[in-house]
Coordinates of C-alpha atoms and ligand atoms in Angstrom, one line a residue:
M1 CA 0.0 0.0 0.0
T2 CA 1.3 3.4 -0.8
A3 CA 1.5 5.8 2.1
V4 CA -0.5 8.9 1.6
T5 CA 1.1 12.1 3.0
P6 CA -1.5 14.1 4.8
P7 CA -1.8 17.7 3.6
A8 CA 0.4 20.0 5.7
P9 CA -1.7 22.0 8.3
V10 CA -2.5 25.6 7.4
V11 CA -0.4 28.1 9.3
G12 CA -1.7 31.6 9.4
R13 CA -0.3 34.6 11.1
F14 CA -0.9 37.8 13.0
A15 CA 1.8 40.3 12.1
P16 CA 1.1 43.5 14.0
S17 CA 3.4 46.5 13.9
P18 CA 3.5 47.8 17.5
T19 CA 3.2 51.4 16.6
G20 CA -0.1 52.2 18.1
R21 CA -3.3 50.6 19.6
M22 CA -5.4 48.3 17.4
H23 CA -8.3 49.8 15.5
A24 CA -11.3 48.3 13.8
G25 CA -9.3 47.6 10.6
N26 CA -6.6 45.7 12.4
V27 CA -9.2 43.7 14.2
F28 CA -11.0 42.9 10.9
A29 CA -7.7 41.7 9.2
A30 CA -6.7 39.6 12.2
L31 CA -10.2 38.1 12.5
A32 CA -10.1 37.2 8.9
A33 CA -6.6 35.6 9.3
W34 CA -7.8 33.6 12.3
L35 CA -10.9 32.4 10.5
V36 CA -9.1 31.4 7.4
A37 CA -6.5 29.3 9.4
K38 CA -9.0 27.8 11.9
S39 CA -11.7 27.0 9.4
Q40 CA -9.1 24.7 7.8
G41 CA -8.0 23.1 11.1
G42 CA -4.8 25.2 11.0
K43 CA -2.9 27.3 13.6
V44 CA -1.9 30.9 13.9
V45 CA 1.5 32.3 14.6
L46 CA 1.9 35.7 16.3
R47 CA 4.8 37.8 15.0
I48 CA 5.5 41.2 16.4
E49 CA 6.8 43.3 13.5
D50 CA 9.1 45.6 15.5
L51 CA 11.6 46.1 12.7
D52 CA 11.3 49.8 12.9
A53 CA 13.0 50.4 16.3
E54 CA 12.1 54.0 16.4
R55 CA 8.4 53.6 15.9
S56 CA 7.8 50.4 17.8
K57 CA 6.9 51.0 21.5
P58 CA 7.1 48.3 24.2
A59 CA 3.8 49.5 25.6
Y60 CA 2.1 48.6 22.3
I61 CA 3.7 45.2 22.2
D62 CA 1.9 44.3 25.4
A63 CA -1.3 46.1 24.4
V64 CA -1.6 44.3 21.1
Q65 CA -1.3 40.9 22.8
R66 CA -3.8 41.8 25.5
D67 CA -6.2 43.0 22.8
F68 CA -5.9 39.8 20.8
E69 CA -6.6 37.8 24.0
A70 CA -9.6 39.9 25.0
L71 CA -11.1 39.4 21.5
G72 CA -10.6 35.7 21.5
L73 CA -8.1 35.9 18.7
T74 CA -5.9 33.2 20.1
W75 CA -2.5 32.2 18.7
D76 CA -0.8 28.9 18.8
E77 CA 2.9 29.9 18.4
G78 CA 5.0 32.9 19.3
P79 CA 5.2 35.7 19.9
Y80 CA 8.2 35.9 17.6
F81 CA 10.0 39.3 17.5
Q82 CA 11.6 40.7 14.4
H83 CA 14.1 42.6 16.5
S84 CA 15.7 39.2 17.4
R85 CA 15.9 38.0 13.9
T86 CA 18.6 40.2 12.4
E87 CA 21.0 37.3 11.8
A88 CA 18.4 35.5 9.7
Y89 CA 17.8 38.6 7.6
R90 CA 21.5 39.2 7.2
A91 CA 22.0 35.6 5.9
A92 CA 19.3 36.1 3.3
F93 CA 20.7 39.5 2.3
D94 CA 24.3 38.1 2.1
E95 CA 23.0 35.3 -0.2
L96 CA 21.4 37.9 -2.6
A97 CA 24.5 40.1 -2.4
A98 CA 26.8 37.2 -3.2
R99 CA 24.8 36.5 -6.4
G100 CA 25.3 40.2 -7.5
L101 CA 21.6 41.0 -7.1
V102 CA 22.0 43.9 -4.7
Y103 CA 23.5 47.3 -5.3
P104 CA 24.0 50.4 -3.1
C105 CA 21.5 53.3 -3.6
F106 CA 22.6 56.8 -2.6
C107 CA 19.3 58.5 -3.4
T108 CA 17.8 60.8 -0.7
R109 CA 14.1 60.9 0.0
A110 CA 14.0 64.1 -2.0
D111 CA 15.7 62.5 -5.0
L112 CA 13.3 59.6 -4.9
H113 CA 10.3 61.9 -4.7
A114 CA 11.5 64.0 -7.6
A115 CA 12.4 61.0 -9.8
S116 CA 9.5 58.6 -9.4
A117 CA 5.9 59.2 -10.2
P118 CA 3.5 57.0 -8.3
H119 CA 2.4 54.3 -10.7
R120 CA -1.2 53.1 -11.1
G121 CA -1.9 55.1 -7.9
E122 CA -0.2 52.4 -6.0
K123 CA 3.4 52.9 -5.2
P124 CA 6.3 54.9 -6.6
V125 CA 8.5 53.0 -9.0
Y126 CA 12.2 53.4 -8.5
P127 CA 13.6 54.6 -11.8
G128 CA 17.0 52.8 -11.4
T129 CA 19.0 56.0 -10.7
C130 CA 21.9 54.2 -8.9
R131 CA 21.7 50.9 -10.8
G132 CA 24.5 51.6 -13.2
L133 CA 27.0 53.4 -11.0
S134 CA 30.6 52.4 -11.6
A135 CA 32.7 50.9 -8.8
A136 CA 34.6 54.2 -8.6
E137 CA 31.4 56.3 -8.4
R138 CA 30.1 54.0 -5.6
A139 CA 33.3 54.4 -3.7
S140 CA 33.3 58.2 -3.9
R141 CA 29.6 58.5 -3.1
A142 CA 30.0 56.2 -0.1
L143 CA 32.4 58.7 1.4
E144 CA 29.5 61.2 1.7
R145 CA 26.6 59.1 2.5
T146 CA 25.8 55.6 3.8
P147 CA 23.8 53.9 1.0
A148 CA 20.7 51.8 1.2
Q149 CA 20.7 48.5 -0.7
R150 CA 18.3 47.6 -3.5
L151 CA 17.5 44.3 -5.2
R152 CA 18.0 44.4 -8.9
V153 CA 14.8 43.0 -10.4
P154 CA 14.4 41.3 -13.8
H155 CA 11.9 42.2 -16.6
E156 CA 9.5 39.5 -15.4
E157 CA 5.9 39.3 -14.6
V158 CA 5.0 37.9 -11.3
A159 CA 1.4 36.7 -11.2
F160 CA -0.7 35.0 -8.6
T161 CA -4.3 34.5 -7.6
D162 CA -5.3 36.2 -4.5
Q163 CA -8.0 34.4 -2.5
V164 CA -10.1 37.5 -2.2
Q165 CA -8.9 39.9 -4.9
G166 CA -8.5 37.3 -7.7
P167 CA -5.8 37.3 -10.3
Y168 CA -3.1 39.9 -9.8
A169 CA 0.2 40.5 -11.7
Q170 CA 3.0 43.0 -11.8
N171 CA 5.9 43.4 -14.1
L172 CA 8.8 43.8 -11.7
V173 CA 10.6 46.5 -13.7
Q174 CA 7.6 48.5 -14.8
D175 CA 5.3 48.3 -11.8
C176 CA 7.8 48.0 -9.0
G177 CA 11.4 48.8 -9.8
D178 CA 14.5 47.7 -7.9
F179 CA 13.3 47.7 -4.3
L180 CA 14.9 48.2 -0.9
V181 CA 16.2 45.2 1.0
R182 CA 18.2 47.2 3.4
R183 CA 17.8 50.8 4.6
S184 CA 20.6 53.3 4.9
D185 CA 20.4 53.1 8.7
G186 CA 21.4 49.4 8.4
A187 CA 17.9 48.0 9.2
F188 CA 16.7 45.2 6.9
A189 CA 13.7 46.2 4.9
Y190 CA 10.2 45.0 5.5
Q191 CA 10.0 43.0 2.2
L192 CA 13.0 40.9 3.1
A193 CA 12.2 40.4 6.7
V194 CA 8.6 39.3 6.1
V195 CA 9.7 36.8 3.5
V196 CA 12.4 35.3 5.7
D197 CA 10.0 35.2 8.7
D198 CA 7.0 33.7 6.9
A199 CA 9.3 30.9 5.6
E200 CA 11.0 30.2 8.9
Q201 CA 7.7 30.3 10.8
G202 CA 6.1 27.9 8.3
V203 CA 3.4 30.4 7.3
S204 CA 1.3 29.0 4.5
S205 CA -1.6 31.5 4.6
V206 CA -1.1 35.3 4.6
V207 CA -4.3 37.2 5.2
R208 CA -3.8 41.0 5.5
G209 CA -5.1 44.4 4.2
V210 CA -5.3 45.1 0.5
D211 CA -2.8 47.9 1.0
L212 CA -0.1 45.2 0.9
L213 CA -1.4 43.6 -2.3
C214 CA 1.1 45.6 -4.4
S215 CA 4.0 44.4 -2.2
T216 CA 3.1 40.8 -2.7
P217 CA 4.9 40.4 -6.1
Q218 CA 8.1 41.6 -4.5
Q219 CA 7.7 39.1 -1.7
I220 CA 6.9 36.3 -4.2
H221 CA 10.0 37.2 -6.2
L222 CA 12.2 37.2 -3.1
Q223 CA 10.8 33.8 -2.1
S224 CA 11.7 32.4 -5.6
L225 CA 15.2 33.8 -5.4
L226 CA 15.8 32.4 -1.9
G227 CA 14.2 29.0 -2.7
L228 CA 11.4 29.5 -0.2
P229 CA 7.8 28.3 -0.5
H230 CA 5.0 30.6 -1.6
P231 CA 2.2 31.0 0.9
D232 CA -1.5 31.5 -0.2
Y233 CA -2.5 35.1 -0.1
A234 CA -5.8 36.7 0.8
H235 CA -5.9 40.5 0.8
V236 CA -9.0 41.9 2.6
P237 CA -10.5 45.3 1.9
L238 CA -9.6 48.2 4.1
L239 CA -12.1 49.8 6.4
V240 CA -12.6 53.5 5.7
A241 CA -13.0 56.3 8.2
E242 CA -14.8 58.5 5.7
R243 CA -15.1 58.6 2.0
D244 CA -11.8 57.6 0.4
R245 CA -9.8 57.8 3.5
R246 CA -8.6 54.6 5.1
L247 CA -8.8 54.1 8.8
S248 CA -5.7 54.9 10.7
K249 CA -4.5 54.7 14.2
R250 CA -5.4 58.4 14.6
D251 CA -9.2 57.6 14.2
R252 CA -10.1 57.6 17.9
D253 CA -13.6 56.4 17.4
A254 CA -12.5 53.2 15.6
A255 CA -9.8 52.5 18.2
L256 CA -10.4 49.3 20.1
D257 CA -10.8 51.1 23.4
A258 CA -13.5 53.2 22.0
L259 CA -15.3 50.3 20.4
L260 CA -15.2 48.3 23.6
A261 CA -16.6 51.3 25.5
R262 CA -19.3 51.7 22.9
F263 CA -20.3 48.1 22.2
K264 CA -19.5 46.9 25.8
T265 CA -18.2 43.4 25.2
P266 CA -15.5 41.9 23.0
A267 CA -18.1 39.6 21.4
A268 CA -20.2 42.7 20.5
V269 CA -17.2 44.3 18.8
I270 CA -16.2 41.1 16.9
G271 CA -19.8 40.5 15.9
R272 CA -20.3 44.1 14.7
I273 CA -17.1 44.1 12.6
A274 CA -17.8 40.6 11.2
G275 CA -21.3 41.6 10.2
L276 CA -20.3 44.9 8.6
T277 CA -17.6 43.4 6.6
G278 CA -19.3 40.3 5.4
L279 CA -17.4 37.9 7.6
A280 CA -20.7 37.0 9.2
P281 CA -24.3 37.2 8.0
T282 CA -25.4 39.4 11.0
C283 CA -23.9 41.9 13.4
D284 CA -25.0 39.8 16.4
P285 CA -22.4 39.5 19.2
A286 CA -20.2 36.5 18.5
T287 CA -16.8 35.1 19.5
P288 CA -14.4 34.2 16.7
E289 CA -15.0 30.6 17.6
E290 CA -18.7 31.0 17.0
L291 CA -18.2 32.7 13.6
L292 CA -16.4 29.6 12.3
G293 CA -19.7 27.9 11.7
T294 CA -20.8 30.3 9.0
F295 CA -17.4 31.7 7.8
D296 CA -16.9 31.6 4.0
L297 CA -13.8 33.4 2.6
A298 CA -15.3 33.3 -0.9
A299 CA -18.2 35.4 0.3
L300 CA -15.9 38.3 1.2
P301 CA -16.2 41.3 -1.1
T302 CA -13.1 42.6 -2.8
A303 CA -13.9 46.1 -1.7
F304 CA -16.5 47.8 0.4
P305 CA -18.4 49.8 -2.3
D306 CA -21.0 51.1 0.1
L307 CA -18.9 53.1 2.4
V308 CA -21.8 53.7 4.8
Q309 CA -21.6 50.1 5.7
V310 CA -18.3 50.5 7.5
R311 CA -18.8 53.8 9.3
W312 CA -18.1 53.6 13.0
E313 CA -19.6 56.9 14.1
Ligands
LIG1 N1 3.2 44.6 10.1 C1 2.3 45.0 9.0 C2 1.1 45.8 9.6 O1 0.9 45.8 10.8 C3 1.7 43.8 8.3 C4 2.7 43.2 7.4 C5 2.2 41.9 6.7 O2 1.1 41.4 7.0 O3 2.9 41.4 5.9 O4 0.5 46.5 8.8

């Protein structure tokens, strides 16, 4: 008899940046990630994305964990911290550099702003200003300024099917450009860190806000270069504070504290968010566990066209 290998369990993740308290949008994305993993019998990893040492605050690291716990958004592994993973990021960076795929970029913020028009309203495309510098030019520029490091991308299309947004593709040169893998202050860039972490932590299901959809081809490209597996991706719509403005940590009335004060219980907050966003058929109070019964990822809209639906006031 041939042995049948059981399918690997789904591993989802929460990857909060501890730069403020959670708001309704963060709760929605985390709830969706939890439901996707748990509805497939999988587990959830908690990773604190404190790569940006200046903006990450210890108080928020505690707060985000308490908030997840209060809401019933349990995790099975972690927390893992990006601040303790520098050696892993360095190893990946060194591998790319050894293959000649990385070059120093001396552009200032102002240079970049002047040189690159935002493309498709999504993100600025780096025009390759420092790509062709000679070794002598690099050496002399380095005397004045510590460079950032960029990955040289090929003229290739990266295409994938998002579980919520459907088919999505970018030409790496035209839609993205050579992108940062290390900042000029020495910190490894988000794109590199997230790819190394997702692989190391066995993440097979990435569920996050649609603002990161345009980063996904970069991450898939890095996974291919580093020989890492490609997770499934589901990019959920963003909640809006008012017409055309996404919710941010400055929107006090959508902050978790304010929602708990208004709706009284964690289950009421979860139920309300789930009902408004299409994660559940009604806004009745519910725990994440209770939502598993009716959860259907395929029923999630790709955007929230009726903005009134997701008003918090
Ligand atoms: N840390 C990011 C955030 O809180 C999420 C990054 C990701 O999911 O890849 O917005």
